[in-house]
Tab-separated table of C-alpha atoms and ligand atoms in Angstrom:
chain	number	residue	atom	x	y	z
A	623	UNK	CA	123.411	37.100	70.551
A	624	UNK	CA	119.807	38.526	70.173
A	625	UNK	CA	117.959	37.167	67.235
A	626	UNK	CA	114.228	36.656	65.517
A	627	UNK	CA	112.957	33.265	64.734
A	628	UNK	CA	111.878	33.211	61.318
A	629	UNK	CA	110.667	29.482	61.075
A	630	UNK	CA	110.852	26.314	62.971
A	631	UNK	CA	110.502	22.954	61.189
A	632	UNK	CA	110.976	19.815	62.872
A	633	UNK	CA	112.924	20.496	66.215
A	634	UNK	CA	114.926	22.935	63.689
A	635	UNK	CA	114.312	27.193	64.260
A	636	UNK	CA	115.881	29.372	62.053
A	637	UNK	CA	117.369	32.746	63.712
A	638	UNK	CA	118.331	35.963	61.679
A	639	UNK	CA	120.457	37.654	63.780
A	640	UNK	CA	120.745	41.353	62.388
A	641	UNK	CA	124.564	41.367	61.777
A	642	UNK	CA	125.430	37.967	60.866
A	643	UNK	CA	122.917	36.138	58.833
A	644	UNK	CA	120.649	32.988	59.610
A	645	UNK	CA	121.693	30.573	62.191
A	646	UNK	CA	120.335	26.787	61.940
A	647	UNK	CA	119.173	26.138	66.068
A	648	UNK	CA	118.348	23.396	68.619
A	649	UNK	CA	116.186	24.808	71.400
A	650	UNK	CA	117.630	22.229	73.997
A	651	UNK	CA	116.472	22.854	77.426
A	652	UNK	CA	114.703	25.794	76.747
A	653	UNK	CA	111.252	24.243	77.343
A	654	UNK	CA	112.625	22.847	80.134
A	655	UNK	CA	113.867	26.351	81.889
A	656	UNK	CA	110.357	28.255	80.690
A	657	UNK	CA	107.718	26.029	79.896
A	658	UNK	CA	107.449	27.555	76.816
A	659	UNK	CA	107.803	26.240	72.690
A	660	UNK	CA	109.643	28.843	70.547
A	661	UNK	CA	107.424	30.384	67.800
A	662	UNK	CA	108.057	32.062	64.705
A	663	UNK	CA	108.451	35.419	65.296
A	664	UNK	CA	109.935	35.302	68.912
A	665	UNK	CA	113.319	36.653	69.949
A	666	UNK	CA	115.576	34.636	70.977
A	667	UNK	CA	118.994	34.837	72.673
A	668	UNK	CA	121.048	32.310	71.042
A	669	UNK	CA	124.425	30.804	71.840
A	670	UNK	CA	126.580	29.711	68.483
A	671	UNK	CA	127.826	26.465	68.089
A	672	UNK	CA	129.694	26.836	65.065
A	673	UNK	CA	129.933	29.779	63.330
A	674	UNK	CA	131.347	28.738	59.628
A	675	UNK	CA	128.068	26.310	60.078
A	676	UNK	CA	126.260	29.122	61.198
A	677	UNK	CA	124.374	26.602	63.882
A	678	UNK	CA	123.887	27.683	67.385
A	679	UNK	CA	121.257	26.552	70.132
A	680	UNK	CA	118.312	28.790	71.537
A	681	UNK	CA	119.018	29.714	75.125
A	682	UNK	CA	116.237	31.865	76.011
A	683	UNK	CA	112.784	33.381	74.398
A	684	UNK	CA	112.084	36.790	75.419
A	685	UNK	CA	109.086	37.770	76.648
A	686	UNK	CA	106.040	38.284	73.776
A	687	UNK	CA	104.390	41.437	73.179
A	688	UNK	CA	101.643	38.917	71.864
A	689	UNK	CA	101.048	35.692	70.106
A	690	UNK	CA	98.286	34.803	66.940
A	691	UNK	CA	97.146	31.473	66.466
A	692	UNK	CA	96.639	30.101	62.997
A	693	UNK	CA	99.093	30.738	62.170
A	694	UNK	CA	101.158	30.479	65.692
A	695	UNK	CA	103.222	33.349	65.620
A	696	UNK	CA	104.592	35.643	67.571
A	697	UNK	CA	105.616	39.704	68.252
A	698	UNK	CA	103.271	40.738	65.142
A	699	UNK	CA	103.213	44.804	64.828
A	700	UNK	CA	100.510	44.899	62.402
A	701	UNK	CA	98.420	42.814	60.121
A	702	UNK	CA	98.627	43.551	55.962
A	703	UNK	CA	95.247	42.162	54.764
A	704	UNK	CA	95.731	41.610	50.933
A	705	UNK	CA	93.044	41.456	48.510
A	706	UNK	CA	93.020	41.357	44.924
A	707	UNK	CA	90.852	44.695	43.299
A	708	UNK	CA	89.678	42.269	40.875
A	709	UNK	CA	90.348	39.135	39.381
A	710	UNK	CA	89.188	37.557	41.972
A	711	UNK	CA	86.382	40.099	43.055
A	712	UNK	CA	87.292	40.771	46.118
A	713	UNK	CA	84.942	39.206	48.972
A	714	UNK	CA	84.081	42.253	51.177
A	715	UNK	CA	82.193	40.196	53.579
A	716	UNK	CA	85.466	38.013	54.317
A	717	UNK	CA	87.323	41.638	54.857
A	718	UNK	CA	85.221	42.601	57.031
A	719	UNK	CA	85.424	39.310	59.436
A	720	UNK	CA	89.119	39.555	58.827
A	721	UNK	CA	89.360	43.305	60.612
A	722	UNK	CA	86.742	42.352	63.437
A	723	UNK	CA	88.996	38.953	64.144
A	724	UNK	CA	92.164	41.416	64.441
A	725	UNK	CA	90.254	44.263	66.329
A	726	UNK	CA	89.309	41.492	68.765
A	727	UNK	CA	93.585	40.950	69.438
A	728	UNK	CA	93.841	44.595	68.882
A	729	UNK	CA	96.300	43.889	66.206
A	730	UNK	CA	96.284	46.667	63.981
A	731	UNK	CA	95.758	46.236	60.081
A	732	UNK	CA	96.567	48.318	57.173
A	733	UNK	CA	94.613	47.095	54.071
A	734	UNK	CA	96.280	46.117	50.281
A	735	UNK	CA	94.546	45.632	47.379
A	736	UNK	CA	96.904	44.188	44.846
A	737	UNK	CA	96.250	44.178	41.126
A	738	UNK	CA	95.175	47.788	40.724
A	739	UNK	CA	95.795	47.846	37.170
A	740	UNK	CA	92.634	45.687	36.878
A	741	UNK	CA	90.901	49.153	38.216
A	742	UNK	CA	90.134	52.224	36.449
A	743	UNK	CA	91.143	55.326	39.074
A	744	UNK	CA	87.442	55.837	39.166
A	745	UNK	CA	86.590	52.165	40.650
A	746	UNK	CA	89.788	52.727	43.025
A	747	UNK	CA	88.626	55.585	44.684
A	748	UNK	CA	85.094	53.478	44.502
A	749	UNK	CA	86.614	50.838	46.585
A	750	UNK	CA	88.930	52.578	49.095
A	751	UNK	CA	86.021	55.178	50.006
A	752	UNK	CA	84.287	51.947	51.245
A	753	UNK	CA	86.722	51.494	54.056
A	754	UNK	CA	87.464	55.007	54.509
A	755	UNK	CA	85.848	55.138	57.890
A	756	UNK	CA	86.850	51.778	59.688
A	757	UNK	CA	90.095	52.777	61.162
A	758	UNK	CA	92.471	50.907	58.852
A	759	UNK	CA	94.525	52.872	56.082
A	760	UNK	CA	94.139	51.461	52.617
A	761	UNK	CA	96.437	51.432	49.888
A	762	UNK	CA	96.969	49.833	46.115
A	763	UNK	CA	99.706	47.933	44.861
A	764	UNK	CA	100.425	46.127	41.957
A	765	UNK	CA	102.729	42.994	41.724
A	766	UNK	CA	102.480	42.629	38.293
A	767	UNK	CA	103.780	46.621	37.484
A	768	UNK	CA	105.250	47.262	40.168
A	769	UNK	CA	103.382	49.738	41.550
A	770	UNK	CA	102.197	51.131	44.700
A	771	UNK	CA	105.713	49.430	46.272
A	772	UNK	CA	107.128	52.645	48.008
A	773	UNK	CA	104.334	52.944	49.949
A	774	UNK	CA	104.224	49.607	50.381
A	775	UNK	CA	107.293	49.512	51.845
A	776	UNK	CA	106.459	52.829	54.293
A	777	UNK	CA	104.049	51.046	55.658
A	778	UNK	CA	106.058	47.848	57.115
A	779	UNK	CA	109.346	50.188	57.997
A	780	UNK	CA	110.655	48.947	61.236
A	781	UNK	CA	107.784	46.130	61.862
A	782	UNK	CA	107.312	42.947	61.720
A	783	UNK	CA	104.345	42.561	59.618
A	784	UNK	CA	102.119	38.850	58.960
A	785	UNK	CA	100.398	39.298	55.240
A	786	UNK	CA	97.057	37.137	55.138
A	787	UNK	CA	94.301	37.421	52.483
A	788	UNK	CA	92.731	34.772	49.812
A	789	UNK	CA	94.527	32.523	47.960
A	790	UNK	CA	95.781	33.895	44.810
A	791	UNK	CA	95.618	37.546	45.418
A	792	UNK	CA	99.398	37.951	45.088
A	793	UNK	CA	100.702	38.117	48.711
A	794	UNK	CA	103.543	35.952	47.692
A	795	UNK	CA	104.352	38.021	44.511
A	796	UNK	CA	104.113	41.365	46.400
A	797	UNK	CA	106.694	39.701	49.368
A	798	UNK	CA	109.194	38.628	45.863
A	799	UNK	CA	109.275	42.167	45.006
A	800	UNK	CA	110.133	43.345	48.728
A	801	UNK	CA	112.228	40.877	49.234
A	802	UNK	CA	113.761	39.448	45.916
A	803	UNK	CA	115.813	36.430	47.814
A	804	UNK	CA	112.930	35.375	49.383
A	805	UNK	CA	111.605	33.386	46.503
A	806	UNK	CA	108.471	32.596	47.547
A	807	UNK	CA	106.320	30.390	45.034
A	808	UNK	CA	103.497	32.208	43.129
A	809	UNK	CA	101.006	30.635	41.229
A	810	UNK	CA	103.046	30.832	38.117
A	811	UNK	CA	105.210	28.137	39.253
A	812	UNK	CA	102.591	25.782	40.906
A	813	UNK	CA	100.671	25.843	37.722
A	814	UNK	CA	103.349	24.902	35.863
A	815	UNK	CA	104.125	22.433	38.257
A	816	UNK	CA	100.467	20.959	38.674
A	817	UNK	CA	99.335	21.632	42.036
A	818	UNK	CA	96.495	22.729	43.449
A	819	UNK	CA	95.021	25.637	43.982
A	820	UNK	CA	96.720	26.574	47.359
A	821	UNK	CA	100.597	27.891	46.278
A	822	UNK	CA	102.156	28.481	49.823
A	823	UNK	CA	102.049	25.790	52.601
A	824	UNK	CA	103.842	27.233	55.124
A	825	UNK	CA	103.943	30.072	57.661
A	826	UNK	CA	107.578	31.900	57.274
A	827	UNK	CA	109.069	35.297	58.489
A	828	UNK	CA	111.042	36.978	55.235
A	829	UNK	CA	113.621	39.377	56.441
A	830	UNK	CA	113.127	42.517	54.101
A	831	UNK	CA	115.381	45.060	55.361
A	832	UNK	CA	116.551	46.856	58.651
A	833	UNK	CA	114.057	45.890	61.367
A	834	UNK	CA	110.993	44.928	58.806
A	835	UNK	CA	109.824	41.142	58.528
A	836	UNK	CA	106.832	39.698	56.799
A	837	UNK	CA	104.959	36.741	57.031
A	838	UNK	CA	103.805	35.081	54.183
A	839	UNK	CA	100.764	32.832	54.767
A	840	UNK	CA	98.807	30.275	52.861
A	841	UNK	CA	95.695	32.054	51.429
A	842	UNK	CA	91.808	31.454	53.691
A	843	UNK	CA	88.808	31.444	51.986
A	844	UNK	CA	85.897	31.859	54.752
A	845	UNK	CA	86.626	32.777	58.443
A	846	UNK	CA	84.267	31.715	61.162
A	847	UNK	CA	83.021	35.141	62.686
A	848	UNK	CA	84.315	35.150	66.610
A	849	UNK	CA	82.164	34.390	69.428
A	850	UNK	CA	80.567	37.646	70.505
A	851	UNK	CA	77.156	38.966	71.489
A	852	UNK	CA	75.583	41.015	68.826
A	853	UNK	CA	74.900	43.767	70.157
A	854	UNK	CA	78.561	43.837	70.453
A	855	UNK	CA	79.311	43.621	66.522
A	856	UNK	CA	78.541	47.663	66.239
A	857	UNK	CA	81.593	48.520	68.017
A	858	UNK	CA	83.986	46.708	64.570
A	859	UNK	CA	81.940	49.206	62.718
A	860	UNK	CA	83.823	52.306	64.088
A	861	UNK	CA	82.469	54.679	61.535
A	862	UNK	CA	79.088	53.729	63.267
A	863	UNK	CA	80.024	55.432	66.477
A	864	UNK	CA	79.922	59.191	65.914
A	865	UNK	CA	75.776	58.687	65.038
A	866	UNK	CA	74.905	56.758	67.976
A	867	UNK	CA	74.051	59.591	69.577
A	868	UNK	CA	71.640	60.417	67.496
A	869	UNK	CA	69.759	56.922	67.892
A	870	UNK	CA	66.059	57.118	70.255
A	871	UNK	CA	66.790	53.966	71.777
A	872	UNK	CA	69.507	52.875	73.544
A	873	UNK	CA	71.493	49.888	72.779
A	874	UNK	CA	70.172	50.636	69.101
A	875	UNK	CA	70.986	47.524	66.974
A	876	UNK	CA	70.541	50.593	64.016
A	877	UNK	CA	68.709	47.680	62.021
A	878	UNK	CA	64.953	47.611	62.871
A	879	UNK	CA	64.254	50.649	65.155
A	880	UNK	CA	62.676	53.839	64.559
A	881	UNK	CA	64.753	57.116	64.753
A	882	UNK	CA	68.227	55.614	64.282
A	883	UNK	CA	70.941	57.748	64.274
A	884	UNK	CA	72.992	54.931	61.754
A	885	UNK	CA	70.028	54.624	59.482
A	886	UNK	CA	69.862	58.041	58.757
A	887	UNK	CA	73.680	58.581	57.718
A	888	UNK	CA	73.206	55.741	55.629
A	889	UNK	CA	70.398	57.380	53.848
A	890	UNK	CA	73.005	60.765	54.076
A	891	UNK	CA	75.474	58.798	52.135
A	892	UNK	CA	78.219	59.313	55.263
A	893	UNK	CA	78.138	55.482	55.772
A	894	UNK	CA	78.864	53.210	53.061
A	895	UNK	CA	76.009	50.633	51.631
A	896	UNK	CA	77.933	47.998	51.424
A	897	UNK	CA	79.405	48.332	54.847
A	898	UNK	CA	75.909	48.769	56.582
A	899	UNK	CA	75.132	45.715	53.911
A	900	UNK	CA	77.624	43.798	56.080
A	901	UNK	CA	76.719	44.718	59.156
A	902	UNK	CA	73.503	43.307	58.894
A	903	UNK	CA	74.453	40.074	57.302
A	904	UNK	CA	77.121	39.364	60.624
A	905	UNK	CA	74.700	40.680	63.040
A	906	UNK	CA	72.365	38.006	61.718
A	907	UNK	CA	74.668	35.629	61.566
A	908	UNK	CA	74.785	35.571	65.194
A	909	UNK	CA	71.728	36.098	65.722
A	910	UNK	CA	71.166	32.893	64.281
A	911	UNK	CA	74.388	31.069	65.647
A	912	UNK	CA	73.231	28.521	68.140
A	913	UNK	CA	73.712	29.154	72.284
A	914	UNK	CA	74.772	26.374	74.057
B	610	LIG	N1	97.129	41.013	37.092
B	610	LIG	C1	97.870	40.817	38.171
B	610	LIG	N2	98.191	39.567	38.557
B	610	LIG	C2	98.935	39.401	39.670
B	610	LIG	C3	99.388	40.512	40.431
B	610	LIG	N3	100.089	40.032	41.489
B	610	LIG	C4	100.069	38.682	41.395
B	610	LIG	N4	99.390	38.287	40.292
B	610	LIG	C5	99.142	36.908	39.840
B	610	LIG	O1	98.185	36.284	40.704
B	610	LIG	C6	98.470	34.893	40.859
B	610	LIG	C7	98.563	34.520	42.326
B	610	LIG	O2	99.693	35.129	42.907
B	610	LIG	P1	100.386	34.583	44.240
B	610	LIG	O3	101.444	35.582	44.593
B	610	LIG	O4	100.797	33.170	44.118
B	610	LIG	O5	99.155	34.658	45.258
B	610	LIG	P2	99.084	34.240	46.808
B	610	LIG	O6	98.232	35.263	47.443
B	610	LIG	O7	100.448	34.071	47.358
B	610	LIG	O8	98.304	32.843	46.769
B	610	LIG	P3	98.363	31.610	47.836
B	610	LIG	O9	99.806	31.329	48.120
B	610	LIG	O10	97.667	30.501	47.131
B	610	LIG	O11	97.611	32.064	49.049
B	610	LIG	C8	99.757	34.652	40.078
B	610	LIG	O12	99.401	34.126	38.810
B	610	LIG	C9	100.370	36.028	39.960
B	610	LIG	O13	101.205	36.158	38.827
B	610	LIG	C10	99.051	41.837	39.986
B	610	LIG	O14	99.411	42.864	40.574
B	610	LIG	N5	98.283	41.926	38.852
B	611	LIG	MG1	101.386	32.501	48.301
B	612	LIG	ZN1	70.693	53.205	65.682
């Protein structure tokens, strides 16, 4: 039987096999054969051991169509970057590492701001028009009313899909509405049970329906940008690329030169401030980021 790993925990991988449920596996030998460790996310062929105990033993791990580290995981389709539109503000500059890092694995994203109800439409439209030209879609959801879930739920038909974003921005209230069994903790129950800031631990596949699985994973609060040239860093900025052209020099960093085809649909309003704001700040960043 073909299945999908949706955890492993101590020896211990948990299959969901499409027509019968969640079987509790070994993986003996299977390291052995190919020199491999299962992941979550990976499909499996499994041979039951008992069926009433729904336990079996993982015979053989398919080959990956890739694999993300931290958290290890495998088969991802796509990447759901969740912010909160407000409360907290969301950190733009830690967005914007986030969709070079998954560029880099050519993972595609789709991006989430949760808590729209803290937004008047105005300040939505404000916000997605910022990331209108990077290449990712954007949509609005909130947890809290419910809203925004049907599209949502569009967007991760058929895939398996690993959430990421800050800590407290809702990712595991957005996952208890998709998937109501997978009671996930939120930071309602940690505060009432006194922890600390961080609510989820631990890297987990929910099965929400059909073929579509998401990861929930503990919130990240700064990501180190990846190693890169930066003359490179231009080519994460994809709504950069259609005024290159238009630059004197080339190689252009579009920062300091004269005649720069960027620069002047910046000043046109066809690039957003705050993405050009960005740019700068990363391409200085490793500027300054020590050669060895
Ligand atoms: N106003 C508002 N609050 C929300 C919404 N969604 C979630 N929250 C609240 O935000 C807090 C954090 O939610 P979680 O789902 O635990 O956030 P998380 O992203 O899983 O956080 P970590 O597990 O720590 O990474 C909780 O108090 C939720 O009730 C929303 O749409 N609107
Ligand atoms: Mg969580
Ligand atoms: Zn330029």
């Amino acid at each position: 039987m073909q299945g999908k790993i949706l955890k492993g925990i101590s020896g211990f991988y948990y299959v969901h096999i499409a027509e019968s449920g969640i079987y509790e596996c070994r993986a003996k030998g299977v390291f052995r054969q190919q020199k491999m460790k299962p992941l979550t996310g990976d499909l499996v062929e499994i041979a039951v051991i008992n069926e009433a105990e729904k336990t079996g033993n993982v015979e053989k791990i398919l080959p990956r169509k890739n694999e993300l580290f931290r958290p290890a995981v495998a088969n991802i389709d796509m990447a759901l970057v969740i912010f909160a539109a407000a409360s907290p503000q969301p950190n733009l500059n830690l967005l914007d590492r986030f969709l070079i890092r998954m560029r880099m694995q050519h993972m595609p994203v789709t991006i989430c701001f949760n808590k729209m109800e803290l937004l008047t439409e105005q300040q939505r439209t404000g916000l997605a028009q910022i990331y209108e030209g990077c290449g990712c879609p954007v949509l609005f959801t909130s947890a809290k009313y419910k809203e925004g879930m049907d599209t949502l739920r569009q967007a991760l038909a058929g895939k398996t899909v690993a959430a990421s974003g800050p800590s407290g921005v809702g990712k595991s209230s957005l996952i208890n509405l998709l998937q109501p069994q997978a009671l996930m903790e939120t930071g309602e129950i940690s505060r009432k049970i006194e922890r600390g800031k961080q609510t989820t631990r631990h890297t987990q596949l929910i099965h929400i329906e059909g073929n579509s699985y998401i990861m929930d994973t503990p919130g990240f609060s700064s990501l180190f940008l990846p190693d890169m040239e930066k003359e490179e860093l231009q080519q994460y900025y994809m709504e950069f690329a259609q005024y290159e052209p238009q630059c004197r020099f080339q190689g252009c960093s579009h920062i300091s030169e004269p005649d720069c085809g960027v620069k002047d649909a910046l000043a046109a309003g066809r690039i957003h401030p705050i993405r050009y704001e960005n740019y700068k700040l990363l391409y200085e960043e490793l500027k300054s980021r020590r050669k060895y």
